[in-house]
Coordinates of C-alpha atoms in Angstrom, one line a residue:
X1 CA -49.7 -64.2 -70.7
X2 CA -51.3 -65.7 -73.8
X3 CA -54.5 -66.5 -72.2
X4 CA -55.0 -62.7 -72.3
X5 CA -54.4 -62.1 -75.7
X6 CA -57.8 -61.8 -78.0
X7 CA -57.0 -62.2 -81.6
X8 CA -58.2 -59.2 -83.8
X9 CA -58.5 -58.5 -87.8
X10 CA -57.2 -55.8 -88.8
X11 CA -57.1 -53.2 -92.2
X12 CA -53.3 -52.5 -93.7
X13 CA -54.5 -50.3 -96.1
X14 CA -54.1 -52.3 -99.3
X15 CA -57.3 -54.2 -98.9
X16 CA -56.9 -56.6 -97.3
X17 CA -56.8 -57.7 -93.6
X18 CA -54.4 -59.4 -91.1
X19 CA -55.3 -61.4 -87.7
X20 CA -53.1 -59.8 -84.8
X21 CA -52.9 -61.2 -81.5
X22 CA -53.8 -58.1 -79.0
X23 CA -50.3 -57.9 -76.8
X24 CA -50.1 -56.4 -73.1
X25 CA -48.5 -53.2 -72.6
X26 CA -46.0 -55.8 -70.1
X27 CA -45.7 -57.9 -73.3
X28 CA -45.0 -54.9 -75.9
X29 CA -42.1 -53.9 -73.5
X30 CA -40.4 -56.6 -73.0
X31 CA -40.4 -57.8 -76.8
X32 CA -38.9 -54.2 -77.8
X33 CA -35.4 -54.4 -74.8
X34 CA -35.2 -58.3 -76.3
X35 CA -34.9 -57.3 -79.5
X36 CA -33.2 -53.6 -78.2
X37 CA -35.7 -51.7 -80.4
X38 CA -35.9 -48.8 -78.6
X39 CA -31.9 -48.1 -79.1
X40 CA -31.9 -49.0 -82.7
X41 CA -35.0 -47.0 -83.6
X42 CA -33.7 -43.9 -81.8
X43 CA -29.8 -44.0 -83.3
X44 CA -31.4 -44.3 -86.9
X45 CA -33.7 -40.8 -85.9
X46 CA -31.1 -39.2 -84.3
X47 CA -28.7 -39.8 -87.9
X48 CA -32.1 -38.9 -89.9
X49 CA -31.6 -35.8 -88.0
X50 CA -28.1 -35.3 -88.2
X51 CA -28.0 -35.5 -92.2
X52 CA -30.9 -32.3 -91.9
X53 CA -32.7 -35.3 -94.3
X54 CA -35.6 -33.7 -96.2
X55 CA -36.9 -37.1 -96.6
X56 CA -36.7 -38.5 -92.7
X57 CA -39.0 -41.9 -93.0
X58 CA -36.6 -43.0 -96.2
X59 CA -33.9 -42.2 -94.3
X60 CA -34.6 -43.6 -91.5
X61 CA -35.6 -46.9 -93.5
X62 CA -32.1 -46.5 -95.6
X63 CA -30.2 -46.3 -92.2
X64 CA -31.9 -49.5 -90.8
X65 CA -31.5 -51.6 -94.3
X66 CA -27.7 -50.9 -94.5
X67 CA -27.1 -51.6 -90.4
X68 CA -28.9 -55.2 -90.7
X69 CA -30.9 -54.4 -87.8
X70 CA -34.2 -55.5 -89.6
X71 CA -32.8 -58.9 -88.5
X72 CA -33.0 -58.5 -84.8
X73 CA -29.0 -59.6 -84.3
X74 CA -28.5 -61.7 -87.7
X75 CA -29.9 -65.4 -88.1
X76 CA -26.5 -66.6 -87.1
X77 CA -25.9 -65.0 -83.4
X78 CA -23.7 -63.0 -85.1
X79 CA -23.5 -59.1 -83.7
X80 CA -25.3 -55.9 -85.3
X81 CA -21.4 -54.3 -85.9
X82 CA -21.8 -50.2 -86.0
X83 CA -19.4 -48.6 -88.5
X84 CA -17.3 -45.2 -87.2
X85 CA -18.3 -43.8 -89.9
X86 CA -22.0 -44.5 -89.2
X87 CA -21.7 -42.7 -85.8
X88 CA -22.2 -38.9 -85.2
X89 CA -19.5 -37.9 -82.0
X90 CA -19.2 -34.2 -83.1
X91 CA -19.2 -32.5 -79.5
X92 CA -19.4 -35.7 -77.5
X93 CA -16.5 -37.2 -75.2
X94 CA -16.0 -40.5 -76.7
X95 CA -14.4 -44.1 -75.2
X96 CA -12.7 -46.4 -77.2
X97 CA -12.2 -49.5 -75.7
X98 CA -9.0 -51.8 -77.1
X99 CA -7.6 -55.2 -76.2
X100 CA -4.1 -55.8 -76.9
X101 CA -4.2 -58.7 -76.0
X102 CA -6.5 -60.2 -78.1
X103 CA -4.8 -63.0 -80.7
X104 CA -4.4 -62.1 -83.9
X105 CA -3.8 -65.3 -86.0

């Protein structure tokens, strides 16, 4: 609950300070689930490992930027769409769904 939160001041490493609210473990878990953050980060890390990136953090940042994952689902309610080329399926079984009865006009 918000009554259990307490303000704390933390350094950001740049000499400035920032006020943050201490959150309960449940609030953090709910936030992560709401924004599907665990899957998104997991996908970005897997992409860096698959690419054997020499700079994994930069690779992950670029992946998130390319996939517009930082927007938390987009502002206008649009869905985050993943490109087929952004998914590694080598050695995996793939299920593809196709709706043939969707109007094309």
